PDB file of C-alpha atoms in Angstrom:
ATOM      1  CA  MET F   1       0.000   0.000   0.000  1.00 40.00           C
ATOM      2  CA  SER F   2       1.300   3.440  -0.857  1.00 51.00           C
ATOM      3  CA  ILE F   3       0.062   6.987  -0.379  1.00 54.00           C
ATOM      4  CA  ASP F   4      -1.078   8.822  -3.473  1.00 58.00           C
ATOM      5  CA  PRO F   5       1.178  11.906  -3.697  1.00 59.00           C
ATOM      6  CA  GLY F   6      -1.621  13.874  -5.296  1.00 62.00           C
ATOM      7  CA  MET F   7      -4.566  15.323  -3.427  1.00 57.00           C
ATOM      8  CA  PRO F   8      -8.007  15.821  -4.959  1.00 58.00           C
ATOM      9  CA  GLU F   9      -8.974  19.306  -5.970  1.00 59.00           C
ATOM     10  CA  LEU F  10     -11.902  20.872  -4.181  1.00 52.00           C
ATOM     11  CA  ASP F  11     -15.019  21.529  -6.167  1.00 55.00           C
ATOM     12  CA  THR F  12     -15.272  25.267  -5.688  1.00 49.00           C
ATOM     13  CA  GLU F  13     -18.696  25.337  -7.249  1.00 53.00           C
ATOM     14  CA  SER F  14     -20.412  23.170  -4.646  1.00 54.00           C
ATOM     15  CA  GLN F  15     -19.805  23.924  -0.955  1.00 59.00           C
ATOM     16  CA  PRO F  16     -16.014  23.547  -0.778  1.00 61.00           C
ATOM     17  CA  TYR F  17     -16.067  23.983   3.022  1.00 63.00           C
ATOM     18  CA  VAL F  18     -17.738  20.594   3.412  1.00 67.00           C
ATOM     19  CA  LEU F  19     -14.588  18.861   2.155  1.00 76.00           C
ATOM     20  CA  SER F  20     -11.855  21.374   2.918  1.00 78.00           C
ATOM     21  CA  ALA F  21     -11.365  20.302   6.555  1.00 82.00           C
ATOM     22  CA  PHE F  22     -11.103  16.655   5.467  1.00 83.00           C
ATOM     23  CA  ILE F  23      -8.522  17.578   2.837  1.00 83.00           C
ATOM     24  CA  MET F  24      -6.521  19.394   5.532  1.00 85.00           C
ATOM     25  CA  LEU F  25      -6.577  16.260   7.680  1.00 88.00           C
ATOM     26  CA  CYS F  26      -5.362  14.171   4.742  1.00 86.00           C
ATOM     27  CA  ARG F  27      -2.481  16.576   4.185  1.00 85.00           C
ATOM     28  CA  MET F  28      -1.469  16.429   7.835  1.00 88.00           C
ATOM     29  CA  PHE F  29      -1.414  12.620   7.881  1.00 89.00           C
ATOM     30  CA  ARG F  30       0.509  12.576   4.613  1.00 86.00           C
ATOM     31  CA  SER F  31       3.085  14.938   6.118  1.00 84.00           C
ATOM     32  CA  PHE F  32       3.403  12.632   9.110  1.00 85.00           C
ATOM     33  CA  SER F  33       3.845   9.596   6.875  1.00 85.00           C
ATOM     34  CA  ASP F  34       6.484  11.325   4.750  1.00 81.00           C
ATOM     35  CA  ALA F  35       8.396  12.647   7.766  1.00 79.00           C
ATOM     36  CA  SER F  36       8.408   9.363   9.697  1.00 78.00           C
ATOM     37  CA  SER F  37       9.230   7.033   6.808  1.00 76.00           C
ATOM     38  CA  GLY F  38      12.981   7.640   6.875  1.00 67.00           C
ATOM     39  CA  ALA F  39      15.377   5.432   8.813  1.00 64.00           C
ATOM     40  CA  ARG F  40      17.017   8.434  10.422  1.00 75.00           C
ATOM     41  CA  LEU F  41      15.475  11.531  11.956  1.00 76.00           C
ATOM     42  CA  THR F  42      17.317  14.784  12.497  1.00 80.00           C
ATOM     43  CA  ALA F  43      16.517  17.997  14.333  1.00 81.00           C
ATOM     44  CA  ASP F  44      15.887  19.588  10.954  1.00 84.00           C
ATOM     45  CA  ASP F  45      13.340  16.874  10.105  1.00 82.00           C
ATOM     46  CA  LEU F  46      11.571  17.567  13.383  1.00 83.00           C
ATOM     47  CA  THR F  47      11.406  21.301  12.768  1.00 85.00           C
ATOM     48  CA  LEU F  48      10.351  20.856   9.142  1.00 86.00           C
ATOM     49  CA  PHE F  49       7.458  18.552  10.022  1.00 86.00           C
ATOM     50  CA  ASN F  50       6.307  20.851  12.809  1.00 87.00           C
ATOM     51  CA  ASN F  51       6.325  23.821  10.454  1.00 87.00           C
ATOM     52  CA  GLN F  52       4.365  21.868   7.848  1.00 85.00           C
ATOM     53  CA  LEU F  53       1.607  21.169  10.341  1.00 85.00           C
ATOM     54  CA  LEU F  54       1.549  24.756  11.555  1.00 83.00           C
ATOM     55  CA  ARG F  55       1.088  25.940   7.969  1.00 83.00           C
ATOM     56  CA  VAL F  56      -2.202  24.074   7.637  1.00 76.00           C
ATOM     57  CA  PRO F  57      -4.766  26.724   6.639  1.00 66.00           C
ATOM     58  CA  THR F  58      -6.817  28.139   9.486  1.00 68.00           C
ATOM     59  CA  LEU F  59     -10.451  27.129   9.565  1.00 70.00           C
ATOM     60  CA  THR F  60     -12.897  29.958   9.049  1.00 72.00           C
ATOM     61  CA  GLU F  61     -16.389  30.845  10.219  1.00 74.00           C
ATOM     62  CA  HIS F  62     -17.711  28.726   7.359  1.00 76.00           C
ATOM     63  CA  HIS F  63     -16.489  25.555   9.060  1.00 81.00           C
ATOM     64  CA  ASN F  64     -18.597  24.037  11.798  1.00 88.00           C
ATOM     65  CA  ASP F  65     -17.498  23.198  15.349  1.00 89.00           C
ATOM     66  CA  LEU F  66     -17.117  19.489  14.557  1.00 91.00           C
ATOM     67  CA  GLN F  67     -14.614  20.255  11.821  1.00 90.00           C
ATOM     68  CA  LYS F  68     -12.720  22.700  14.017  1.00 89.00           C
ATOM     69  CA  ALA F  69     -12.472  20.205  16.875  1.00 92.00           C
ATOM     70  CA  ASP F  70     -11.254  17.381  14.655  1.00 93.00           C
ATOM     71  CA  LEU F  71      -8.615  19.448  12.891  1.00 91.00           C
ATOM     72  CA  SER F  72      -7.389  21.243  16.008  1.00 91.00           C
ATOM     73  CA  VAL F  73      -6.974  18.139  18.179  1.00 95.00           C
ATOM     74  CA  THR F  74      -5.540  15.997  15.382  1.00 95.00           C
ATOM     75  CA  GLN F  75      -2.989  18.669  14.506  1.00 93.00           C
ATOM     76  CA  GLN F  76      -1.641  18.811  18.059  1.00 94.00           C
ATOM     77  CA  TRP F  77      -1.787  15.017  18.453  1.00 96.00           C
ATOM     78  CA  LEU F  78       0.282  14.476  15.301  1.00 94.00           C
ATOM     79  CA  ARG F  79       2.864  16.997  16.494  1.00 93.00           C
ATOM     80  CA  LEU F  80       3.109  15.072  19.761  1.00 95.00           C
ATOM     81  CA  MET F  81       3.344  11.686  18.028  1.00 92.00           C
ATOM     82  CA  PHE F  82       6.214  12.869  15.846  1.00 89.00           C
ATOM     83  CA  TRP F  83       7.978  14.385  18.869  1.00 90.00           C
ATOM     84  CA  LYS F  84       7.701  11.004  20.633  1.00 90.00           C
ATOM     85  CA  LEU F  85       9.040   9.274  17.540  1.00 85.00           C
ATOM     86  CA  ALA F  86      12.034  11.599  17.415  1.00 84.00           C
ATOM     87  CA  ILE F  87      12.912  11.980  21.094  1.00 86.00           C
ATOM     88  CA  ASN F  88      15.201   8.940  21.136  1.00 82.00           C
ATOM     89  CA  LYS F  89      16.768   9.841  17.793  1.00 80.00           C
ATOM     90  CA  VAL F  90      17.332  13.591  18.073  1.00 83.00           C
ATOM     91  CA  ILE F  91      19.353  15.488  20.652  1.00 85.00           C
ATOM     92  CA  MET F  92      16.752  17.530  22.515  1.00 85.00           C
ATOM     93  CA  THR F  93      17.273  20.779  24.390  1.00 84.00           C
ATOM     94  CA  ALA F  94      16.209  21.537  27.954  1.00 81.00           C
ATOM     95  CA  ASN F  95      14.534  24.796  26.981  1.00 76.00           C
ATOM     96  CA  THR F  96      11.043  25.209  28.400  1.00 67.00           C
ATOM     97  CA  ASN F  97       9.706  27.166  25.433  1.00 67.00           C
ATOM     98  CA  ASP F  98       7.517  25.990  22.566  1.00 72.00           C
ATOM     99  CA  ASP F  99      10.412  24.648  20.469  1.00 81.00           C
ATOM    100  CA  ILE F 100       9.532  21.140  19.268  1.00 85.00           C
ATOM    101  CA  ARG F 101      13.175  20.205  19.884  1.00 86.00           C
ATOM    102  CA  SER F 102      12.671  20.785  23.600  1.00 88.00           C
ATOM    103  CA  VAL F 103      12.249  17.846  25.952  1.00 88.00           C
ATOM    104  CA  PHE F 104       9.403  19.831  27.536  1.00 89.00           C
ATOM    105  CA  PHE F 105       7.560  20.454  24.261  1.00 92.00           C
ATOM    106  CA  PRO F 106       4.400  18.546  25.369  1.00 94.00           C
ATOM    107  CA  ILE F 107       3.697  21.264  27.950  1.00 93.00           C
ATOM    108  CA  SER F 108       3.431  24.094  25.429  1.00 92.00           C
ATOM    109  CA  LEU F 109       1.576  21.852  22.984  1.00 94.00           C
ATOM    110  CA  ALA F 110      -0.993  20.888  25.615  1.00 96.00           C
ATOM    111  CA  LYS F 111      -1.451  24.522  26.590  1.00 94.00           C
ATOM    112  CA  GLU F 112      -2.173  25.419  22.974  1.00 93.00           C
ATOM    113  CA  LEU F 113      -4.567  22.491  22.659  1.00 95.00           C
ATOM    114  CA  LEU F 114      -6.406  23.469  25.832  1.00 95.00           C
ATOM    115  CA  THR F 115      -6.793  27.029  24.549  1.00 93.00           C
ATOM    116  CA  ASN F 116      -8.252  25.716  21.289  1.00 90.00           C
ATOM    117  CA  ILE F 117     -10.826  23.368  22.827  1.00 93.00           C
ATOM    118  CA  SER F 118     -11.828  25.297  25.959  1.00 90.00           C
ATOM    119  CA  ALA F 119     -14.701  27.006  24.183  1.00 89.00           C
ATOM    120  CA  MET F 120     -15.934  23.759  22.589  1.00 92.00           C
ATOM    121  CA  SER F 121     -18.785  21.792  24.113  1.00 93.00           C
ATOM    122  CA  ILE F 122     -18.216  18.249  25.323  1.00 93.00           C
ATOM    123  CA  ASP F 123     -20.849  17.147  22.778  1.00 94.00           C
ATOM    124  CA  THR F 124     -18.646  18.485  19.975  1.00 94.00           C
ATOM    125  CA  LEU F 125     -15.649  16.525  21.220  1.00 95.00           C
ATOM    126  CA  GLU F 126     -17.632  13.367  21.970  1.00 93.00           C
ATOM    127  CA  ALA F 127     -19.094  13.342  18.475  1.00 93.00           C
ATOM    128  CA  HIS F 128     -15.724  12.163  17.123  1.00 93.00           C
ATOM    129  CA  GLY F 129     -15.873   8.969  19.143  1.00 91.00           C
ATOM    130  CA  PRO F 130     -13.105   7.063  20.934  1.00 92.00           C
ATOM    131  CA  GLY F 131     -10.415   8.417  18.621  1.00 94.00           C
ATOM    132  CA  MET F 132     -10.854  11.902  20.044  1.00 95.00           C
ATOM    133  CA  GLU F 133     -10.716  10.609  23.605  1.00 95.00           C
ATOM    134  CA  LEU F 134      -7.513   8.682  22.900  1.00 96.00           C
ATOM    135  CA  LYS F 135      -5.842  11.710  21.323  1.00 97.00           C
ATOM    136  CA  LEU F 136      -6.685  13.869  24.329  1.00 97.00           C
ATOM    137  CA  PHE F 137      -5.449  11.111  26.629  1.00 97.00           C
ATOM    138  CA  GLU F 138      -2.098  10.934  24.819  1.00 97.00           C
ATOM    139  CA  VAL F 139      -1.567  14.664  25.277  1.00 97.00           C
ATOM    140  CA  THR F 140      -2.716  14.648  28.910  1.00 97.00           C
ATOM    141  CA  ASN F 141      -0.595  11.648  29.841  1.00 96.00           C
ATOM    142  CA  SER F 142       2.437  13.292  28.251  1.00 96.00           C
ATOM    143  CA  VAL F 143       1.898  16.361  30.434  1.00 95.00           C
ATOM    144  CA  ALA F 144       1.880  14.061  33.473  1.00 94.00           C
ATOM    145  CA  ASP F 145       5.166  12.573  32.252  1.00 94.00           C
ATOM    146  CA  MET F 146       6.708  16.049  32.016  1.00 91.00           C
ATOM    147  CA  ILE F 147       5.576  16.996  35.525  1.00 91.00           C
ATOM    148  CA  THR F 148       6.983  13.749  36.903  1.00 89.00           C
ATOM    149  CA  LEU F 149      10.244  14.397  35.068  1.00 84.00           C
ATOM    150  CA  ASN F 150      10.526  17.975  36.307  1.00 79.00           C
ATOM    151  CA  PRO F 151       8.158  18.529  39.258  1.00 69.00           C
ATOM    152  CA  ARG F 152       9.710  21.895  40.104  1.00 67.00           C
ATOM    153  CA  GLN F 153       8.983  23.464  36.729  1.00 63.00           C
ATOM    154  CA  THR F 154       7.129  26.705  37.375  1.00 54.00           C
ATOM    155  CA  THR F 155       5.532  29.485  35.369  1.00 52.00           C
ATOM    156  CA  SER F 156       4.563  33.061  36.030  1.00 46.00           C
ATOM    157  CA  THR F 157       1.686  33.442  38.472  1.00 49.00           C
ATOM    158  CA  LEU F 158      -0.215  35.063  35.615  1.00 49.00           C
ATOM    159  CA  GLU F 159       0.181  32.033  33.344  1.00 67.00           C
ATOM    160  CA  ILE F 160      -1.470  28.641  33.364  1.00 80.00           C
ATOM    161  CA  GLY F 161       1.047  26.086  34.568  1.00 88.00           C
ATOM    162  CA  PRO F 162       1.659  22.406  33.750  1.00 91.00           C
ATOM    163  CA  GLN F 163      -0.358  21.230  36.749  1.00 91.00           C
ATOM    164  CA  ASP F 164      -3.310  23.417  35.721  1.00 92.00           C
ATOM    165  CA  ILE F 165      -3.171  22.060  32.183  1.00 94.00           C
ATOM    166  CA  LEU F 166      -3.071  18.481  33.464  1.00 94.00           C
ATOM    167  CA  VAL F 167      -6.097  18.970  35.715  1.00 92.00           C
ATOM    168  CA  HIS F 168      -8.146  20.791  33.061  1.00 93.00           C
ATOM    169  CA  LEU F 169      -7.507  18.160  30.387  1.00 95.00           C
ATOM    170  CA  THR F 170      -8.200  15.311  32.797  1.00 93.00           C
ATOM    171  CA  ASN F 171     -11.522  16.892  33.748  1.00 92.00           C
ATOM    172  CA  ILE F 172     -12.447  17.250  30.062  1.00 93.00           C
ATOM    173  CA  ILE F 173     -11.774  13.543  29.506  1.00 93.00           C
ATOM    174  CA  GLY F 174     -13.795  12.785  32.628  1.00 90.00           C
ATOM    175  CA  ARG F 175     -16.831  14.394  30.997  1.00 89.00           C
ATOM    176  CA  PHE F 176     -16.832  11.946  28.077  1.00 90.00           C
ATOM    177  CA  ARG F 177     -19.885   9.719  28.445  1.00 84.00           C
ATOM    178  CA  GLY F 178     -19.692   6.047  27.586  1.00 72.00           C
ATOM    179  CA  GLY F 179     -16.095   6.274  26.476  1.00 72.00           C
ATOM    180  CA  ASN F 180     -13.023   4.226  27.257  1.00 81.00           C
ATOM    181  CA  LYS F 181     -13.417   3.186  30.896  1.00 84.00           C
ATOM    182  CA  THR F 182      -9.680   2.623  31.414  1.00 91.00           C
ATOM    183  CA  LEU F 183      -8.355   6.050  30.464  1.00 92.00           C
ATOM    184  CA  LEU F 184      -9.750   8.192  33.272  1.00 89.00           C
ATOM    185  CA  PRO F 185      -8.607   5.827  36.089  1.00 90.00           C
ATOM    186  CA  LEU F 186      -5.114   5.867  34.585  1.00 92.00           C
ATOM    187  CA  LEU F 187      -5.033   9.656  34.627  1.00 92.00           C
ATOM    188  CA  GLN F 188      -6.526   9.793  38.111  1.00 90.00           C
ATOM    189  CA  SER F 189      -3.722   7.536  39.289  1.00 91.00           C
ATOM    190  CA  ARG F 190      -1.155   9.804  37.659  1.00 91.00           C
ATOM    191  CA  LEU F 191      -2.642  12.891  39.309  1.00 90.00           C
ATOM    192  CA  SER F 192      -2.792  11.142  42.662  1.00 89.00           C
ATOM    193  CA  GLY F 193       0.889  10.329  42.363  1.00 89.00           C
ATOM    194  CA  ILE F 194       1.782  14.005  42.035  1.00 87.00           C
ATOM    195  CA  GLY F 195      -0.684  15.282  44.621  1.00 83.00           C
ATOM    196  CA  LEU F 196      -3.365  16.690  42.334  1.00 83.00           C
ATOM    197  CA  ASP F 197      -6.129  14.132  42.861  1.00 70.00           C
ATOM    198  CA  SER F 198      -8.208  16.515  45.011  1.00 62.00           C
ATOM    199  CA  LEU F 199      -8.720  18.758  41.957  1.00 64.00           C
ATOM    200  CA  ILE F 200     -10.356  16.085  39.795  1.00 65.00           C
ATOM    201  CA  LEU F 201     -14.051  16.570  39.173  1.00 63.00           C
ATOM    202  CA  PRO F 202     -16.459  13.593  39.509  1.00 63.00           C
ATOM    203  CA  PRO F 203     -16.883  11.733  36.172  1.00 61.00           C
ATOM    204  CA  ALA F 204     -19.877  12.659  34.004  1.00 57.00           C
TER     205      ALA F 204
END
């Protein structure tokens, strides 16, 4: 099986916004496939792939909330998956900024993700099924890993910190109804281990 290098053109004469978000998703997954297919990964590969995903066109008011949720979460999830793929192959920095070459990159990624989905209803996120829940879990669990790795990492009192991000994302996953019953207990255990279990809301 191989990926077709060409992408279908949108029919601009018949509601192009219906398909445009799907085409964006296809392009993101193709970028991931191209970037991860090589035997070796370099820091330049990591930066190039990250920039490709960030250049995905912004959704407009013509796109509905379901499309925005799918594209936004998938974009951040793919960035995280490629970072995980590269972390044992690329020399990472200890910078705490949003550089994808930083060992603490999941923190800034999760913060961006949380900003994007905070205004979305749980119904919008749930509509994408277990795949959405798993993507959010991957990001949230990675934040827990970063806090465990560097528990003293702090931010300005005016900024949302890693612990805040972890609690907020865990509580969003806890509101999924009828989802994967194993994910929330795993996160609750992680939060308990770092002293944040008292901030978890009761499951929906």
